[in-house]
Short mmCIF file of C-alpha atoms in Angstrom, two decimals:
data_model
loop_
_atom_site.label_atom_id
_atom_site.label_comp_id
_atom_site.label_asym_id
_atom_site.label_seq_id
_atom_site.Cartn_x
_atom_site.Cartn_y
_atom_site.Cartn_z
CA MET D 1 63.02 -62.22 24.07
CA LEU D 2 59.44 -63.70 24.98
CA LEU D 3 59.61 -61.90 28.27
CA LEU D 4 60.35 -58.49 26.33
CA ARG D 5 57.60 -59.10 23.98
CA SER D 6 54.97 -59.60 26.72
CA VAL D 7 56.12 -56.60 28.52
CA SER D 8 55.88 -54.78 25.25
CA ASP D 9 52.28 -55.94 24.77
CA LEU D 10 51.35 -55.14 28.45
CA GLN D 11 52.70 -51.65 28.02
CA ARG D 12 50.73 -51.14 24.68
CA GLU D 13 47.44 -52.57 26.58
CA ILE D 14 48.06 -50.09 29.39
CA ASP D 15 48.58 -47.23 27.08
CA ASP D 16 45.26 -48.18 25.15
CA ARG D 17 43.44 -48.26 28.35
CA ILE D 18 44.79 -45.01 29.52
CA SER D 19 43.65 -43.52 26.08
CA VAL D 20 40.21 -44.90 26.34
CA GLU D 21 39.94 -43.63 29.83
CA GLU D 22 40.99 -40.19 28.79
CA LYS D 23 38.48 -40.24 26.00
CA LEU D 24 35.73 -41.34 28.20
CA ALA D 25 36.72 -38.51 30.96
CA GLU D 26 36.48 -36.12 28.04
CA SER D 27 33.14 -37.30 26.66
CA GLU D 28 31.81 -37.32 30.36
CA PHE D 29 33.08 -33.76 30.65
CA LEU D 30 31.53 -32.55 27.51
CA LEU D 31 28.30 -34.00 28.48
CA THR D 32 28.36 -32.53 32.04
CA ALA D 33 29.19 -29.10 30.57
CA ALA D 34 26.53 -29.47 27.79
CA GLY D 35 23.99 -30.48 30.49
CA ASN D 36 24.97 -27.54 32.81
CA VAL D 37 24.69 -25.06 29.74
CA GLY D 38 21.49 -26.57 28.77
CA LYS D 39 20.02 -27.15 32.20
CA LEU D 40 19.59 -30.93 31.09
CA GLY D 41 20.20 -33.79 33.27
CA GLY D 42 19.91 -37.42 33.24
CA TRP D 43 18.24 -40.13 35.62
CA GLU D 44 17.70 -43.72 35.80
CA TYR D 45 15.05 -45.77 37.62
CA ASP D 46 15.22 -49.37 38.42
CA PRO D 47 11.74 -50.97 38.45
CA ALA D 48 13.07 -54.05 40.52
CA THR D 49 14.32 -51.95 43.40
CA GLY D 50 12.22 -48.83 43.13
CA GLN D 51 15.27 -46.62 43.29
CA PHE D 52 16.47 -43.55 41.42
CA SER D 53 19.96 -42.26 40.31
CA TRP D 54 20.33 -38.74 39.35
CA THR D 55 23.16 -36.83 37.63
CA ALA D 56 24.52 -33.70 39.10
CA THR D 57 22.54 -31.54 36.84
CA CYS D 58 19.27 -33.06 37.82
CA ARG D 59 20.20 -32.64 41.40
CA ASN D 60 21.02 -28.82 40.86
CA ILE D 61 17.51 -28.46 39.18
CA LEU D 62 15.72 -29.93 42.12
CA GLN D 63 18.24 -28.18 44.62
CA THR D 64 18.84 -31.44 46.29
CA ASP D 65 21.29 -34.35 46.76
CA GLU D 66 21.21 -37.85 45.72
CA GLU D 67 20.17 -39.35 49.07
CA SER D 68 17.04 -37.29 49.14
CA VAL D 69 15.58 -38.67 46.13
CA ARG D 70 16.05 -42.21 46.23
CA ASN D 71 12.54 -43.59 45.40
CA GLU D 72 9.32 -42.45 43.96
CA SER D 73 7.65 -41.14 47.16
CA ASP D 74 10.77 -39.06 47.49
CA LEU D 75 10.37 -37.56 43.80
CA LEU D 76 6.64 -36.92 44.05
CA ARG D 77 7.18 -34.69 47.22
CA PHE D 78 8.69 -32.07 44.68
CA PHE D 79 5.42 -31.87 42.71
CA ALA D 80 1.85 -30.83 43.60
CA GLU D 81 -0.80 -33.39 43.31
CA PRO D 82 -2.19 -32.85 39.70
CA TYR D 83 1.55 -33.58 38.51
CA GLN D 84 2.01 -36.50 41.03
CA LEU D 85 -0.82 -38.29 39.28
CA ILE D 86 0.88 -37.72 35.82
CA ILE D 87 4.17 -39.02 37.21
CA ARG D 88 2.67 -42.16 38.72
CA ALA D 89 0.84 -42.90 35.47
CA ALA D 90 3.76 -42.32 33.47
CA LEU D 91 5.93 -44.51 35.80
CA HIS D 92 3.34 -47.21 35.77
CA GLU D 93 2.91 -47.38 31.92
CA SER D 94 6.63 -47.43 31.37
CA THR D 95 7.20 -50.30 33.74
CA ALA D 96 4.16 -52.47 32.70
CA LEU D 97 3.69 -51.44 29.09
CA GLY D 98 7.16 -50.05 27.98
CA HIS D 99 5.69 -46.63 26.92
CA SER D 100 7.91 -43.94 26.63
CA TRP D 101 6.60 -40.25 28.02
CA ASP D 102 7.51 -36.56 27.79
CA HIS D 103 5.65 -34.09 29.89
CA GLU D 104 6.04 -30.51 30.88
CA LEU D 105 5.32 -30.23 34.72
CA GLN D 106 5.79 -27.63 37.52
CA LEU D 107 8.05 -28.59 40.55
CA THR D 108 8.82 -26.76 43.85
CA THR D 109 12.39 -27.26 44.63
CA ARG D 110 13.84 -28.03 48.14
CA ASP D 111 14.35 -24.10 48.71
CA GLY D 112 10.59 -23.58 47.81
CA ILE D 113 11.28 -22.29 44.33
CA ARG D 114 8.72 -23.01 41.65
CA LYS D 115 10.11 -23.88 38.17
CA TRP D 116 8.83 -25.64 34.95
CA VAL D 117 10.63 -28.78 33.66
CA ARG D 118 10.52 -31.09 30.75
CA PHE D 119 10.34 -34.51 32.31
CA SER D 120 10.81 -37.56 29.83
CA ALA D 121 11.55 -41.13 29.80
CA THR D 122 12.27 -44.04 27.58
CA PRO D 123 12.18 -47.80 28.87
CA LEU D 124 14.97 -50.38 28.34
CA LEU D 125 14.20 -53.88 27.66
CA ASN D 126 16.05 -57.00 28.50
CA ALA D 127 16.34 -60.14 26.39
CA GLU D 128 13.05 -61.60 27.70
CA GLY D 129 11.15 -58.16 26.51
CA GLN D 130 10.69 -56.96 30.08
CA VAL D 131 11.59 -53.37 31.44
CA SER D 132 14.90 -53.48 33.07
CA LYS D 133 15.54 -49.88 33.51
CA ILE D 134 13.90 -46.35 32.74
CA ARG D 135 16.07 -43.76 31.60
CA GLY D 136 15.18 -40.12 31.04
CA ILE D 137 16.01 -36.50 31.30
CA ILE D 138 14.67 -33.59 33.31
CA MET D 139 15.35 -30.07 31.44
CA ASP D 140 14.97 -26.71 33.28
CA ILE D 141 12.51 -24.83 30.90
CA ASP D 142 11.26 -22.51 33.54
CA ARG D 143 12.30 -19.49 31.63
CA TYR D 144 10.72 -20.53 28.06
CA LYS D 145 7.58 -21.82 29.69
CA THR D 146 6.79 -18.49 31.81
CA LEU D 147 7.26 -16.65 28.58
CA GLU D 148 4.98 -18.86 26.72
CA LEU D 149 2.29 -18.70 29.44
CA LYS D 150 2.52 -15.00 29.54
CA LEU D 151 2.26 -14.96 25.60
CA VAL D 152 -0.79 -16.94 25.96
CA LYS D 153 -2.34 -14.72 28.47
CA SER D 154 -1.53 -11.78 26.22
CA ILE D 155 -3.39 -13.45 23.37
CA ASP D 156 -6.21 -14.20 25.31
CA GLN D 157 -6.58 -10.79 26.60
CA MET D 158 -6.19 -9.35 23.02
CA ALA D 159 -9.04 -11.73 21.83
CA GLN D 160 -11.21 -10.58 24.63
CA LYS D 161 -10.50 -6.84 23.80
CA ASN D 162 -10.93 -7.54 20.18
CA SER D 163 -14.22 -9.19 20.93
CA GLN D 164 -15.41 -6.35 23.11
CA LEU D 165 -14.18 -3.70 20.30
CA GLN D 166 -16.14 -5.68 17.69
CA SER D 167 -19.31 -5.63 19.88
CA PHE D 168 -19.01 -2.07 20.42
CA THR D 169 -18.54 -1.29 16.87
CA HIS D 170 -21.68 -3.20 15.86
CA ILE D 171 -23.65 -1.49 18.57
CA LEU D 172 -22.36 1.81 17.45
CA SER D 173 -22.95 1.36 13.82
CA HIS D 174 -26.58 0.04 14.67
CA ASN D 175 -27.34 2.94 16.79
CA LEU D 176 -25.96 5.57 14.25
CA ARG D 177 -27.98 3.87 11.62
CA ASN D 178 -31.20 4.10 13.38
CA HIS D 179 -30.65 8.02 13.96
CA SER D 180 -29.39 8.65 10.48
CA SER D 181 -32.59 6.81 9.19
CA ASN D 182 -34.79 8.93 11.39
CA ILE D 183 -33.16 12.03 10.19
CA ALA D 184 -33.67 10.99 6.57
CA LEU D 185 -37.29 9.93 7.09
CA LEU D 186 -38.05 13.04 8.87
CA ALA D 187 -36.54 15.01 5.99
CA ASP D 188 -38.73 13.36 3.33
CA PHE D 189 -41.82 14.44 5.38
CA VAL D 190 -40.85 18.15 5.23
CA ASP D 191 -42.81 20.28 2.84
CA GLU D 192 -40.27 22.31 1.13
CA SER D 193 -42.57 24.69 -0.51
CA THR D 194 -43.50 26.21 3.03
CA LEU D 195 -39.93 27.18 3.82
CA THR D 196 -38.74 30.60 3.42
CA LYS D 197 -35.45 30.89 1.23
CA ASP D 198 -33.14 31.03 4.13
CA ASN D 199 -34.76 27.93 5.71
CA GLU D 200 -34.73 25.99 2.38
CA GLU D 201 -31.02 26.63 2.20
CA LEU D 202 -30.31 25.45 5.56
CA PHE D 203 -32.65 22.42 4.93
CA GLN D 204 -30.59 21.58 1.86
CA LYS D 205 -27.43 21.53 3.87
CA ILE D 206 -29.15 19.27 6.44
CA LYS D 207 -30.28 16.87 3.68
CA THR D 208 -26.66 16.97 2.42
CA VAL D 209 -25.30 15.95 5.80
CA SER D 210 -27.87 13.25 6.16
CA LYS D 211 -26.93 11.81 2.77
CA HIS D 212 -23.18 11.83 3.78
CA LEU D 213 -23.78 10.32 7.00
CA ASN D 214 -25.73 7.34 5.60
CA GLY D 215 -22.89 6.93 3.02
CA THR D 216 -20.29 7.02 5.75
CA LEU D 217 -22.39 4.29 7.61
CA ASP D 218 -22.55 2.02 4.47
CA ASP D 219 -18.79 2.43 4.42
CA LEU D 220 -18.42 1.25 7.76
CA SER D 221 -20.82 -1.44 7.40
CA GLN D 222 -18.79 -2.77 4.70
CA VAL D 223 -15.45 -2.76 6.63
CA ILE D 224 -17.33 -4.43 9.40
CA LYS D 225 -18.50 -7.28 7.19
CA ILE D 226 -14.98 -7.82 5.73
CA ARG D 227 -13.39 -7.89 9.17
CA ASP D 228 -15.85 -10.25 10.82
CA ASN D 229 -16.55 -12.61 7.87
CA GLN D 230 -13.72 -14.81 6.44
CA LEU D 231 -15.43 -15.61 3.28
CA GLU D 232 -15.14 -18.95 1.68
CA GLY D 233 -13.41 -18.91 -1.78
CA GLU D 234 -14.43 -20.48 -4.86
CA GLN D 235 -12.72 -21.61 -8.13
CA LEU D 236 -13.19 -18.46 -10.59
CA ASN D 237 -12.38 -17.91 -14.17
CA ILE D 238 -10.63 -14.40 -13.97
CA ARG D 239 -11.79 -13.66 -17.69
CA GLU D 240 -15.33 -14.32 -16.92
CA VAL D 241 -15.33 -12.20 -13.94
CA THR D 242 -13.60 -9.25 -15.60
CA ARG D 243 -16.24 -9.55 -18.34
CA GLN D 244 -19.04 -9.37 -15.96
CA VAL D 245 -17.57 -6.21 -14.11
CA LEU D 246 -16.91 -4.49 -17.53
CA SER D 247 -20.53 -4.99 -18.39
CA VAL D 248 -21.66 -3.14 -15.23
CA LEU D 249 -19.11 -0.19 -15.93
CA ASP D 250 -20.09 -0.21 -19.68
CA GLU D 251 -21.70 3.20 -19.78
CA SER D 252 -18.65 4.77 -18.05
CA LEU D 253 -16.11 3.10 -20.09
CA HIS D 254 -17.96 4.12 -23.22
CA THR D 255 -18.38 7.60 -22.10
CA SER D 256 -14.82 8.31 -21.33
CA GLN D 257 -13.77 6.28 -24.50
CA ALA D 258 -11.57 4.03 -22.06
CA GLU D 259 -9.09 1.38 -23.71
CA ILE D 260 -8.34 -1.75 -21.60
CA ALA D 261 -5.60 -4.43 -22.45
CA MET D 262 -5.87 -7.75 -20.84
CA ASP D 263 -3.03 -10.07 -20.56
CA PHE D 264 -4.02 -13.35 -18.64
CA GLN D 265 -1.55 -15.99 -18.67
CA GLU D 266 -3.38 -17.74 -15.84
CA GLU D 267 -7.24 -18.34 -16.09
CA GLU D 268 -8.18 -19.60 -12.74
CA ILE D 269 -8.05 -18.30 -8.99
CA PHE D 270 -9.33 -19.77 -5.82
CA PHE D 271 -10.99 -16.51 -4.12
CA PRO D 272 -14.58 -15.11 -2.96
CA ARG D 273 -16.54 -13.95 -6.08
CA ILE D 274 -17.73 -10.83 -4.28
CA TYR D 275 -14.17 -9.75 -3.36
CA LEU D 276 -12.69 -10.22 -6.76
CA GLU D 277 -15.75 -8.36 -8.30
CA SER D 278 -15.39 -5.45 -5.91
CA ILE D 279 -11.35 -5.35 -6.40
CA LEU D 280 -11.73 -5.08 -10.22
CA MET D 281 -14.59 -2.43 -10.05
CA ASN D 282 -12.73 -0.14 -7.70
CA LEU D 283 -9.52 -0.56 -9.51
CA LEU D 284 -11.15 0.11 -13.08
CA SER D 285 -13.65 2.74 -11.87
CA ASN D 286 -10.62 4.65 -10.30
CA GLY D 287 -8.74 4.50 -13.75
CA ILE D 288 -11.68 6.15 -15.20
CA LYS D 289 -12.07 8.81 -12.46
CA TYR D 290 -8.47 9.77 -12.27
CA LYS D 291 -7.44 9.90 -15.69
CA LYS D 292 -5.47 12.87 -16.90
CA ASP D 293 -7.51 15.79 -18.23
CA HIS D 294 -8.45 15.65 -21.84
CA GLU D 295 -7.18 12.41 -22.36
CA HIS D 296 -8.92 8.84 -22.70
CA PRO D 297 -8.03 6.22 -19.82
CA LEU D 298 -5.52 3.53 -20.86
CA MET D 299 -5.69 0.54 -18.41
CA ARG D 300 -4.19 -2.82 -18.34
CA LEU D 301 -4.82 -6.02 -16.64
CA ARG D 302 -2.28 -8.68 -16.24
CA PHE D 303 -2.74 -11.90 -14.45
CA TYR D 304 0.18 -14.27 -14.25
CA ARG D 305 2.06 -16.54 -11.84
CA SER D 306 4.96 -15.33 -10.13
CA LYS D 307 8.49 -16.93 -9.81
CA THR D 308 7.49 -17.94 -6.16
CA GLY D 309 4.31 -19.82 -7.72
CA LEU D 310 1.81 -17.36 -6.34
CA LYS D 311 -0.79 -15.86 -8.50
CA VAL D 312 -0.65 -12.04 -9.45
CA LEU D 313 -3.16 -9.74 -10.42
CA GLU D 314 -1.38 -6.55 -11.91
CA TYR D 315 -3.44 -3.33 -12.71
CA SER D 316 -1.77 -0.23 -14.35
CA ASP D 317 -3.02 2.92 -16.18
CA GLN D 318 -1.61 6.13 -17.34
CA GLY D 319 -3.59 8.49 -15.48
CA LYS D 320 -2.65 11.32 -12.96
CA GLY D 321 -0.73 8.88 -10.44
CA ILE D 322 0.04 9.60 -6.83
CA ASP D 323 3.08 11.21 -5.19
CA LEU D 324 4.11 8.22 -3.03
CA SER D 325 7.01 10.19 -1.30
CA LEU D 326 4.19 12.23 0.33
CA HIS D 327 1.50 9.71 0.60
CA ALA D 328 2.84 6.16 0.50
CA ASP D 329 1.48 5.62 4.22
CA LYS D 330 -1.73 7.03 3.54
CA ILE D 331 -2.78 5.47 0.17
CA PHE D 332 -4.75 2.72 1.68
CA GLY D 333 -6.29 4.76 4.54
CA LEU D 334 -9.91 5.11 4.79
CA TYR D 335 -11.44 8.38 3.34
CA LYS D 336 -7.98 9.36 1.90
CA THR D 337 -8.22 11.23 -1.54
CA PHE D 338 -5.43 12.41 -3.41
CA HIS D 339 -7.24 14.27 -6.35
CA LYS D 340 -10.33 16.46 -6.57
CA HIS D 341 -13.19 14.65 -8.00
CA GLU D 342 -16.85 14.67 -7.13
CA ASP D 343 -17.03 10.79 -6.64
CA ALA D 344 -13.81 10.64 -4.76
CA HIS D 345 -14.57 9.17 -1.34
CA GLY D 346 -11.48 7.61 -0.16
CA VAL D 347 -13.21 4.14 0.41
CA GLY D 348 -12.14 1.78 -2.75
CA LEU D 349 -8.58 1.21 -2.03
CA PHE D 350 -9.25 0.76 1.68
CA LEU D 351 -11.50 -2.05 0.76
CA ILE D 352 -9.44 -3.65 -1.63
CA LYS D 353 -6.55 -3.99 0.91
CA ASN D 354 -8.89 -5.33 3.58
CA GLN D 355 -10.29 -7.76 1.19
CA ILE D 356 -6.96 -9.01 -0.18
CA GLU D 357 -5.52 -9.35 3.45
CA ALA D 358 -8.56 -10.96 4.96
CA GLN D 359 -7.64 -13.78 2.50
CA GLY D 360 -3.90 -13.96 3.35
CA GLY D 361 -2.72 -11.97 0.07
CA ASN D 362 -0.82 -8.44 -0.19
CA ILE D 363 -0.95 -5.50 -2.47
CA GLN D 364 1.79 -3.20 -3.46
CA VAL D 365 1.53 0.19 -5.17
CA PHE D 366 3.90 1.80 -7.63
CA SER D 367 3.24 5.30 -8.85
CA LYS D 368 4.56 8.79 -10.02
CA VAL D 369 2.70 12.09 -10.49
CA ASP D 370 1.64 12.08 -14.25
CA ALA D 371 2.99 8.82 -14.96
CA GLY D 372 0.10 6.69 -13.83
CA ILE D 373 0.00 4.06 -11.25
CA THR D 374 0.43 0.09 -10.84
CA PHE D 375 -1.32 -2.07 -8.31
CA LYS D 376 0.42 -5.42 -7.83
CA ILE D 377 -2.01 -7.82 -6.04
CA THR D 378 -0.59 -11.15 -4.76
CA PHE D 379 -3.14 -14.05 -3.80
CA ASN D 380 -2.50 -16.66 -1.51
CA GLU D 381 -4.72 -19.65 -2.37
CA ASN D 382 -3.66 -21.73 0.64
CA ALA D 383 -4.73 -19.40 3.37
#
């Protein structure tokens, strides 16, 4: 009976060991498969012997066998000199100071193929606090690193081209300004009383063209300033700034008998003052210009916090509106006008959009013909 119990216990122990070995084999298989898919291999370094051991995936990355990379000198042969210095320093700091490390390095495989790898390690300490082993991984990141370097190169090229374009724009604006100023100055010197009727008509056309050219250059200068300068914001009271803008527009508001409703649920906004004044000025002056014929302008300003926590300035009127099915992609374009008016230049909405986006915000528009227009400006105070 005792003998049968011992055999039974022995069988159970054997079964348990087989089960453990099967689980270990399964885990090893899964780890190897994961390493092959992720191109991630493990390695170990023994500071006492100076010897390395590598997993199969590591050897595949290096395109070599176990015996070819036994010590530090063997390993360094795969790396160019700048990277050799990094590896030497990293191994020394791990061994002497117990430091972990993680580097992106470029190696050359035994077959002469260059590839980027992520090479990292963590030291293991014995009971005395000394480094007994250094274990780490090598991951093949060549595909991602190559794409990253191409992206960085593209960004640098774009930055260089943008700088060249800005320089060209400044030079062009400056030179045109000189010529237009000279034309206007020469026109002022002309004694119009000495001109014939035909010449006088021609001269008036020249003065008109000169005036429009100067206006265009003024608009161009504003755009350049917005795109060149990231203005610093300041804490503003929206009600106070609106009151100042209304005082500037007082004559136009009075003449047109405009009505303005204000609903400010929030009072403060962090934004450049000159931009906020410009935005309010353009919105309100457009409301006056593009009112329905024979009607008084009715405008509304709302300032509130959205469900996402961002502050929103909403302007709406009951004016002529715009057919967005035809003009949605043009409404914020430079020199785009949608109604006949002697003061329509197509600059105001372009400036508003650029000023908002320069500070990390955005603007939306909703409109129908003869049903007015609504602009919804969302501010990003954390930009």
